[in-house]
Short mmCIF file of C-alpha atoms in Angstrom, two decimals:
data_model
loop_
_atom_site.label_atom_id
_atom_site.label_comp_id
_atom_site.label_asym_id
_atom_site.label_seq_id
_atom_site.Cartn_x
_atom_site.Cartn_y
_atom_site.Cartn_z
CA MET A 290 -25.83 -10.88 6.16
CA LYS A 291 -25.65 -8.31 8.96
CA MET A 292 -26.16 -5.35 6.68
CA ARG A 293 -29.59 -4.31 8.04
CA ARG A 294 -28.30 -4.07 11.62
CA PHE A 295 -25.26 -2.11 10.49
CA MET A 296 -27.32 0.30 8.42
CA ALA A 297 -29.85 0.93 11.19
CA ALA A 298 -27.12 1.75 13.72
CA ALA A 299 -25.22 3.95 11.32
CA VAL A 300 -28.34 5.85 10.26
CA SER A 301 -29.12 6.59 13.91
CA ALA A 302 -25.59 7.91 14.41
CA ALA A 303 -25.86 10.11 11.35
CA MET A 304 -29.21 11.56 12.53
CA ALA A 305 -27.76 12.30 15.95
CA VAL A 306 -25.07 14.42 14.36
CA GLY A 307 -27.63 16.75 12.77
CA LEU A 308 -26.00 19.91 11.55
CA ALA A 309 -22.92 19.82 13.79
CA ALA A 310 -19.78 21.55 12.57
CA CYS A 311 -17.69 19.73 9.99
CA GLY A 312 -13.94 19.38 9.65
CA SER A 313 -11.89 21.54 7.37
CA SER A 314 -13.53 22.18 4.00
CA SER A 315 -12.30 23.38 0.66
CA SER A 316 -13.86 23.59 -2.75
CA THR A 317 -11.44 22.66 -5.52
CA ALA A 318 -11.82 23.38 -9.20
CA SER A 319 -9.39 21.88 -11.70
CA SER A 320 -6.68 23.74 -13.51
CA SER A 321 -7.75 25.59 -16.62
CA ALA A 322 -4.92 23.79 -18.38
CA ASN A 323 -7.16 20.74 -18.36
CA ALA A 324 -10.13 22.49 -19.96
CA THR A 325 -9.34 20.95 -23.32
CA SER A 326 -9.73 17.44 -21.95
CA ALA A 327 -13.10 18.42 -20.52
CA ALA A 328 -14.36 18.95 -24.03
CA SER A 329 -13.48 15.35 -24.78
CA GLY A 330 -16.00 14.10 -22.20
CA ALA A 331 -18.98 12.38 -23.69
CA SER A 332 -21.59 14.67 -22.19
CA GLY A 333 -19.88 17.99 -21.47
CA LYS A 334 -21.88 18.05 -18.23
CA THR A 335 -20.51 19.66 -15.06
CA TYR A 336 -20.15 17.17 -12.20
CA LYS A 337 -20.18 17.87 -8.48
CA ILE A 338 -18.07 15.41 -6.48
CA GLY A 339 -17.83 15.25 -2.69
CA ILE A 340 -14.74 13.73 -1.05
CA CYS A 341 -14.93 12.76 2.61
CA GLN A 342 -11.45 11.92 3.93
CA LEU A 343 -11.25 10.48 7.42
CA VAL A 344 -8.00 12.10 8.52
CA GLN A 345 -5.03 13.91 7.07
CA HIS A 346 -1.98 11.73 6.63
CA ASN A 347 0.32 10.86 3.75
CA ALA A 348 -1.37 7.72 2.43
CA LEU A 349 -4.92 9.08 2.44
CA ASP A 350 -3.69 12.41 1.06
CA ALA A 351 -2.00 10.57 -1.81
CA ALA A 352 -5.16 8.59 -2.59
CA THR A 353 -7.23 11.78 -2.66
CA GLN A 354 -4.70 13.48 -4.93
CA GLY A 355 -4.71 10.56 -7.35
CA PHE A 356 -8.52 10.60 -7.46
CA GLU A 357 -8.64 14.35 -8.12
CA ASP A 358 -5.96 14.12 -10.82
CA ALA A 359 -7.84 11.41 -12.71
CA LEU A 360 -11.04 13.48 -12.70
CA THR A 361 -9.45 16.79 -13.66
CA LYS A 362 -7.50 15.12 -16.45
CA GLU A 363 -10.76 13.80 -17.89
CA PHE A 364 -13.16 16.68 -17.17
CA GLY A 365 -11.02 19.78 -16.62
CA ASP A 366 -13.14 22.67 -15.35
CA ASN A 367 -16.27 20.56 -15.78
CA VAL A 368 -15.71 18.88 -12.43
CA LYS A 369 -16.19 20.66 -9.12
CA ILE A 370 -14.63 18.85 -6.17
CA ASP A 371 -15.59 19.51 -2.57
CA LEU A 372 -12.90 17.98 -0.34
CA GLN A 373 -13.64 17.82 3.37
CA ASN A 374 -11.56 16.24 6.12
CA ALA A 375 -13.17 14.71 9.20
CA GLN A 376 -10.04 15.14 11.34
CA GLY A 377 -10.23 11.50 12.43
CA ASP A 378 -13.78 11.72 13.76
CA SER A 379 -16.32 9.21 12.46
CA THR A 380 -19.21 11.39 13.61
CA THR A 381 -17.90 14.27 11.51
CA CYS A 382 -17.80 11.91 8.52
CA ALA A 383 -21.58 11.54 8.89
CA THR A 384 -22.05 15.31 8.96
CA ILE A 385 -19.90 15.78 5.87
CA VAL A 386 -21.62 13.15 3.72
CA ASN A 387 -25.06 14.29 4.81
CA GLY A 388 -24.10 17.68 3.42
CA PHE A 389 -23.09 16.09 0.14
CA VAL A 390 -26.44 14.33 -0.05
CA SER A 391 -28.37 17.51 0.78
CA ASN A 392 -26.56 19.29 -2.06
CA ASN A 393 -27.38 16.44 -4.45
CA TYR A 394 -23.79 15.73 -5.48
CA ASP A 395 -23.26 13.42 -8.45
CA LEU A 396 -20.84 11.09 -6.66
CA ILE A 397 -19.24 10.66 -3.25
CA MET A 398 -15.70 9.42 -2.74
CA ALA A 399 -15.13 8.04 0.76
CA ASN A 400 -11.48 7.83 1.77
CA ALA A 401 -11.09 5.20 4.54
CA THR A 402 -13.55 2.82 6.15
CA PRO A 403 -15.42 5.15 8.56
CA ALA A 404 -16.00 7.60 5.71
CA LEU A 405 -17.38 4.77 3.58
CA GLN A 406 -19.68 3.58 6.35
CA ALA A 407 -21.02 7.11 6.87
CA ALA A 408 -21.65 7.54 3.14
CA VAL A 409 -23.52 4.23 2.88
CA SER A 410 -25.70 5.30 5.80
CA ALA A 411 -26.44 8.68 4.21
CA THR A 412 -27.62 7.63 0.75
CA SER A 413 -28.78 4.60 -1.20
CA THR A 414 -29.00 6.45 -4.52
CA ILE A 415 -25.91 8.63 -5.04
CA PRO A 416 -22.98 6.53 -6.33
CA ILE A 417 -20.31 5.95 -3.68
CA LEU A 418 -16.72 4.92 -4.30
CA GLY A 419 -14.43 3.97 -1.45
CA THR A 420 -10.67 3.98 -1.37
CA SER A 421 -8.08 3.12 1.29
CA VAL A 422 -10.56 0.48 2.50
CA THR A 423 -8.99 -2.88 3.29
CA ASP A 424 -11.93 -5.28 3.13
CA TYR A 425 -15.38 -4.21 1.93
CA GLY A 426 -17.13 -7.23 3.39
CA THR A 427 -15.86 -6.24 6.84
CA ALA A 428 -16.51 -2.53 6.32
CA LEU A 429 -20.11 -3.13 5.23
CA SER A 430 -20.81 -6.05 7.59
CA MET A 431 -21.47 -8.40 4.71
CA ASP A 432 -21.04 -12.13 5.21
CA ASN A 433 -19.70 -14.14 2.26
CA PHE A 434 -18.72 -11.01 0.36
CA SER A 435 -18.28 -11.91 -3.33
CA GLY A 436 -16.47 -8.86 -4.71
CA THR A 437 -19.47 -6.69 -5.61
CA THR A 438 -21.69 -5.01 -3.02
CA GLY A 439 -25.10 -5.06 -4.70
CA LEU A 440 -25.46 -1.53 -3.35
CA ASN A 441 -24.70 1.92 -4.75
CA VAL A 442 -21.12 1.24 -3.67
CA SER A 443 -17.85 0.12 -5.19
CA GLY A 444 -14.23 1.25 -4.96
CA THR A 445 -10.65 0.18 -4.43
CA SER A 446 -8.95 -1.78 -1.65
CA ASP A 447 -5.54 -1.01 -0.13
CA LEU A 448 -5.04 -4.62 0.94
CA ALA A 449 -1.53 -5.85 0.14
CA PRO A 450 -1.17 -9.66 0.13
CA LEU A 451 -1.14 -10.60 3.81
CA ASP A 452 0.50 -13.97 3.23
CA GLN A 453 3.42 -12.12 1.64
CA GLN A 454 3.59 -9.72 4.59
CA GLU A 455 3.81 -12.68 6.96
CA ALA A 456 6.50 -14.19 4.74
CA MET A 457 8.39 -10.89 5.06
CA ILE A 458 8.42 -11.27 8.85
CA LYS A 459 9.97 -14.73 8.51
CA GLU A 460 12.47 -13.50 5.92
CA LEU A 461 13.65 -10.56 7.99
CA VAL A 462 13.62 -12.31 11.39
CA PRO A 463 14.19 -15.98 10.56
CA ASN A 464 14.58 -16.97 14.23
CA VAL A 465 11.49 -15.07 15.35
CA LYS A 466 9.80 -16.62 18.36
CA LYS A 467 6.99 -14.15 19.06
CA VAL A 468 5.35 -11.42 17.01
CA ALA A 469 3.48 -8.51 18.59
CA ILE A 470 0.48 -7.48 16.47
CA VAL A 471 -0.42 -3.88 17.26
CA TYR A 472 -3.53 -2.08 16.04
CA CYS A 473 -6.53 0.05 16.98
CA SER A 474 -9.44 -2.04 18.27
CA ALA A 475 -11.92 0.53 16.91
CA GLU A 476 -10.86 -0.11 13.29
CA ALA A 477 -12.61 -3.20 11.91
CA ASN A 478 -10.31 -3.56 8.92
CA SER A 479 -7.25 -3.54 11.17
CA GLU A 480 -8.75 -6.44 13.10
CA PHE A 481 -9.41 -8.23 9.79
CA GLN A 482 -5.74 -7.93 8.81
CA ALA A 483 -4.54 -9.00 12.26
CA GLN A 484 -6.65 -12.15 12.18
CA LYS A 485 -5.37 -13.10 8.73
CA ILE A 486 -1.75 -12.58 9.76
CA GLU A 487 -2.34 -14.63 12.92
CA GLY A 488 -3.59 -17.53 10.82
CA TYR A 489 -0.44 -17.52 8.71
CA LEU A 490 1.80 -17.25 11.79
CA LYS A 491 -0.04 -20.13 13.44
CA ASP A 492 0.43 -22.29 10.35
CA ASP A 493 4.18 -21.63 10.57
CA GLY A 494 4.35 -22.36 14.28
CA ILE A 495 5.19 -18.78 15.26
CA ALA A 496 3.76 -17.41 18.50
CA TYR A 497 1.98 -14.08 18.48
CA GLN A 498 0.06 -11.76 20.77
CA GLU A 499 -2.33 -8.93 20.02
CA TYR A 500 -1.77 -5.53 21.60
CA THR A 501 -4.69 -3.22 20.89
CA PHE A 502 -5.36 0.39 21.76
CA ALA A 503 -8.72 2.16 21.78
CA ASP A 504 -7.42 5.50 20.51
CA SER A 505 -4.24 7.57 20.28
CA ASN A 506 -4.19 8.11 24.05
CA ASP A 507 -3.40 4.44 24.63
CA ILE A 508 -0.71 3.93 22.01
CA GLN A 509 2.33 4.71 24.14
CA SER A 510 1.49 2.31 26.96
CA VAL A 511 0.39 -0.44 24.56
CA VAL A 512 3.55 -0.27 22.45
CA GLN A 513 5.74 -0.20 25.56
CA SER A 514 4.07 -3.42 26.70
CA ALA A 515 4.50 -4.99 23.29
CA VAL A 516 8.24 -4.33 22.91
CA SER A 517 8.96 -6.05 26.22
CA ASP A 518 7.71 -9.39 24.93
CA CYS A 519 8.40 -9.81 21.20
CA ASP A 520 11.12 -10.35 18.61
CA ALA A 521 9.25 -8.48 15.88
CA MET A 522 6.19 -6.26 15.54
CA TYR A 523 3.53 -6.15 12.86
CA ILE A 524 1.27 -3.10 12.43
CA PRO A 525 -1.39 -3.39 9.70
CA THR A 526 -2.74 -0.46 7.70
CA ASP A 527 -4.39 1.35 10.58
CA ASN A 528 -5.33 5.03 10.53
CA THR A 529 -4.77 5.67 14.24
CA ALA A 530 -1.39 3.95 14.27
CA ALA A 531 -0.46 5.65 11.02
CA SER A 532 -1.08 9.09 12.48
CA ASN A 533 1.15 8.26 15.47
CA MET A 534 4.08 6.37 13.97
CA THR A 535 6.66 8.82 15.31
CA LEU A 536 5.48 7.98 18.82
CA VAL A 537 5.73 4.27 17.98
CA LYS A 538 9.26 4.72 16.62
CA ASN A 539 10.37 6.51 19.77
CA ILE A 540 9.61 3.31 21.67
CA THR A 541 10.50 0.56 19.20
CA GLU A 542 13.73 2.06 17.86
CA PRO A 543 15.60 2.17 21.21
CA ALA A 544 14.33 -1.37 21.87
CA LYS A 545 15.77 -2.41 18.46
CA ILE A 546 12.52 -4.08 17.40
CA PRO A 547 12.03 -4.83 13.68
CA VAL A 548 8.64 -3.29 12.83
CA ILE A 549 6.88 -4.54 9.68
CA CYS A 550 4.17 -2.10 8.58
CA GLY A 551 1.12 -2.42 6.37
CA GLU A 552 2.19 0.30 3.96
CA GLU A 553 4.94 2.65 2.84
CA ASN A 554 4.17 5.86 4.72
CA MET A 555 3.90 4.07 8.05
CA CYS A 556 7.28 2.52 7.35
CA LYS A 557 8.79 5.91 6.49
CA ALA A 558 7.53 7.39 9.75
CA GLY A 559 8.59 4.65 12.10
CA GLY A 560 9.04 1.14 10.73
CA LEU A 561 11.67 -1.14 9.29
CA ALA A 562 10.00 -2.68 6.24
CA THR A 563 6.79 -2.99 4.28
CA LEU A 564 5.21 -4.65 1.29
CA SER A 565 3.93 -1.45 -0.22
CA ILE A 566 1.34 -0.31 -2.70
CA SER A 567 1.01 3.17 -4.20
CA TYR A 568 -1.89 5.06 -2.62
CA TYR A 569 -1.67 7.68 -5.35
CA ASP A 570 -2.18 4.99 -7.98
CA LEU A 571 -5.01 3.52 -5.92
CA GLY A 572 -6.76 6.89 -5.83
CA TYR A 573 -6.20 7.38 -9.56
CA GLN A 574 -7.71 3.95 -10.18
CA THR A 575 -10.74 5.03 -8.12
CA GLY A 576 -10.99 8.19 -10.22
CA LYS A 577 -11.16 6.11 -13.39
CA MET A 578 -14.02 4.14 -11.84
CA ALA A 579 -15.78 7.43 -11.12
CA ILE A 580 -15.39 8.48 -14.75
CA ASP A 581 -16.94 5.20 -15.85
CA ILE A 582 -19.93 5.83 -13.58
CA LEU A 583 -20.41 9.49 -14.52
CA GLU A 584 -19.83 9.27 -18.27
CA ASN A 585 -20.98 5.75 -19.10
CA GLY A 586 -23.68 5.27 -16.49
CA THR A 587 -22.05 2.13 -15.09
CA ASP A 588 -23.88 0.81 -12.04
CA PRO A 589 -21.57 0.70 -8.98
CA SER A 590 -23.56 -2.19 -7.55
CA THR A 591 -22.15 -4.42 -10.29
CA MET A 592 -18.60 -3.01 -10.32
CA ALA A 593 -16.10 -5.35 -8.69
CA ILE A 594 -13.86 -3.96 -5.97
CA GLN A 595 -10.45 -3.29 -7.50
CA TYR A 596 -7.00 -3.86 -5.98
CA ALA A 597 -3.53 -2.42 -6.46
CA SER A 598 -1.80 -3.98 -9.44
CA ALA A 599 1.73 -4.09 -7.97
CA THR A 600 3.56 -4.30 -4.65
CA THR A 601 7.13 -3.39 -3.71
CA LYS A 602 9.39 -4.58 -0.91
CA GLU A 603 10.68 -1.45 0.81
CA TYR A 604 12.65 -0.58 3.93
CA ASN A 605 13.46 2.48 5.99
CA ALA A 606 17.25 2.81 5.74
CA ASP A 607 17.46 5.18 8.71
CA TYR A 608 15.48 2.85 10.98
CA ALA A 609 17.56 -0.15 9.86
CA LYS A 610 20.76 1.74 10.72
CA ALA A 611 19.39 2.87 14.08
CA ILE A 612 18.58 -0.69 15.19
CA GLY A 613 21.70 -2.20 13.60
CA PHE A 614 19.74 -4.26 11.10
CA THR A 615 21.23 -5.58 7.84
CA MET A 616 18.61 -5.92 5.14
CA PRO A 617 18.61 -8.85 2.71
CA ASP A 618 18.70 -8.29 -1.04
CA GLY A 619 15.51 -7.40 -2.88
CA TYR A 620 14.37 -4.42 -0.80
CA THR A 621 14.20 -0.83 -2.03
CA ALA A 622 15.44 1.82 0.42
CA ILE A 623 13.11 4.66 1.28
CA GLY A 624 13.88 7.72 3.40
CA SER A 625 12.45 8.17 6.85
CA ASP A 626 9.63 10.62 7.44
CA ASP A 627 9.91 12.55 10.67
CA SER A 628 6.28 13.66 10.50
CA SER A 629 3.83 11.42 12.34
CA ALA A 630 1.43 11.43 9.39
CA SER A 631 1.20 8.24 7.39
CA SER A 632 -1.06 5.44 6.26
CA THR A 633 -4.12 3.77 6.08
CA GLU A 634 -7.07 2.32 6.09
CA SER A 635 -7.99 0.40 7.32
#
């Protein structure tokens, strides 16, 4: 297990941040309409919850909303939620969670992998729940991850079945000769997904090539290179790509490239199809785990990572029309999203 090396490096990063300025912050109390349900809580105690969200885009926003809704439904005004957004900066994540620890919050929800890593570095005692995290073993540098962390950490994963995503590529582009796999090299969970997809493509005799970018500044040139040498493109749940899908679409759509995305909001903003999960439901599921910890004293170290219960085949009707693509049966049409904000974790 590489956990000790990971923790030492992350702690050093967190200390270097010190008291630097955080991203946008808001303190959210629940609606008074939910006060009645608060009385139904076992303890009647007031809970302070800190949410560190890596970046603002549709998928992470939906997960945060689901989490908040689950808590306010259960506790009403007895839960005080401090939501802070790191604006895509991992260093700011460290500053935010260190503030939560200093204020002795009852629980920290970390939305996306860098937020989770920062939270784990900041505290070994306050319960931490992650969401929009693809693979916890990768995120926490744990070899032979078994489903529970053994730490003060649990949560939910946004991983849709990758074998089914690869099968979608074959279904949509049956004569595909080469797949471009595009993702941010700084996101470990994106690399995890890419490697899994590559294994399935290799087993089916389909050629592939990785095209990685270091940050949003590189996306345009990387995607332009990719479209010149592929029949289809796969983009996993990747926060940097998700926040720049309009830019991706502006390159792939004129080239008439079928783009299969890791989740729904990426597809809405600039892809053809996805095997989607509901990030709102994922966040709500995480909220129910938080209730179990706060009210029942359940130890997060023994709580298994949970996964979305259902997936849906979806496609962007506008993108399909723009590239002259006829979808097979079994796909649900979704509208395009002209904003560049979209998915996920990775």
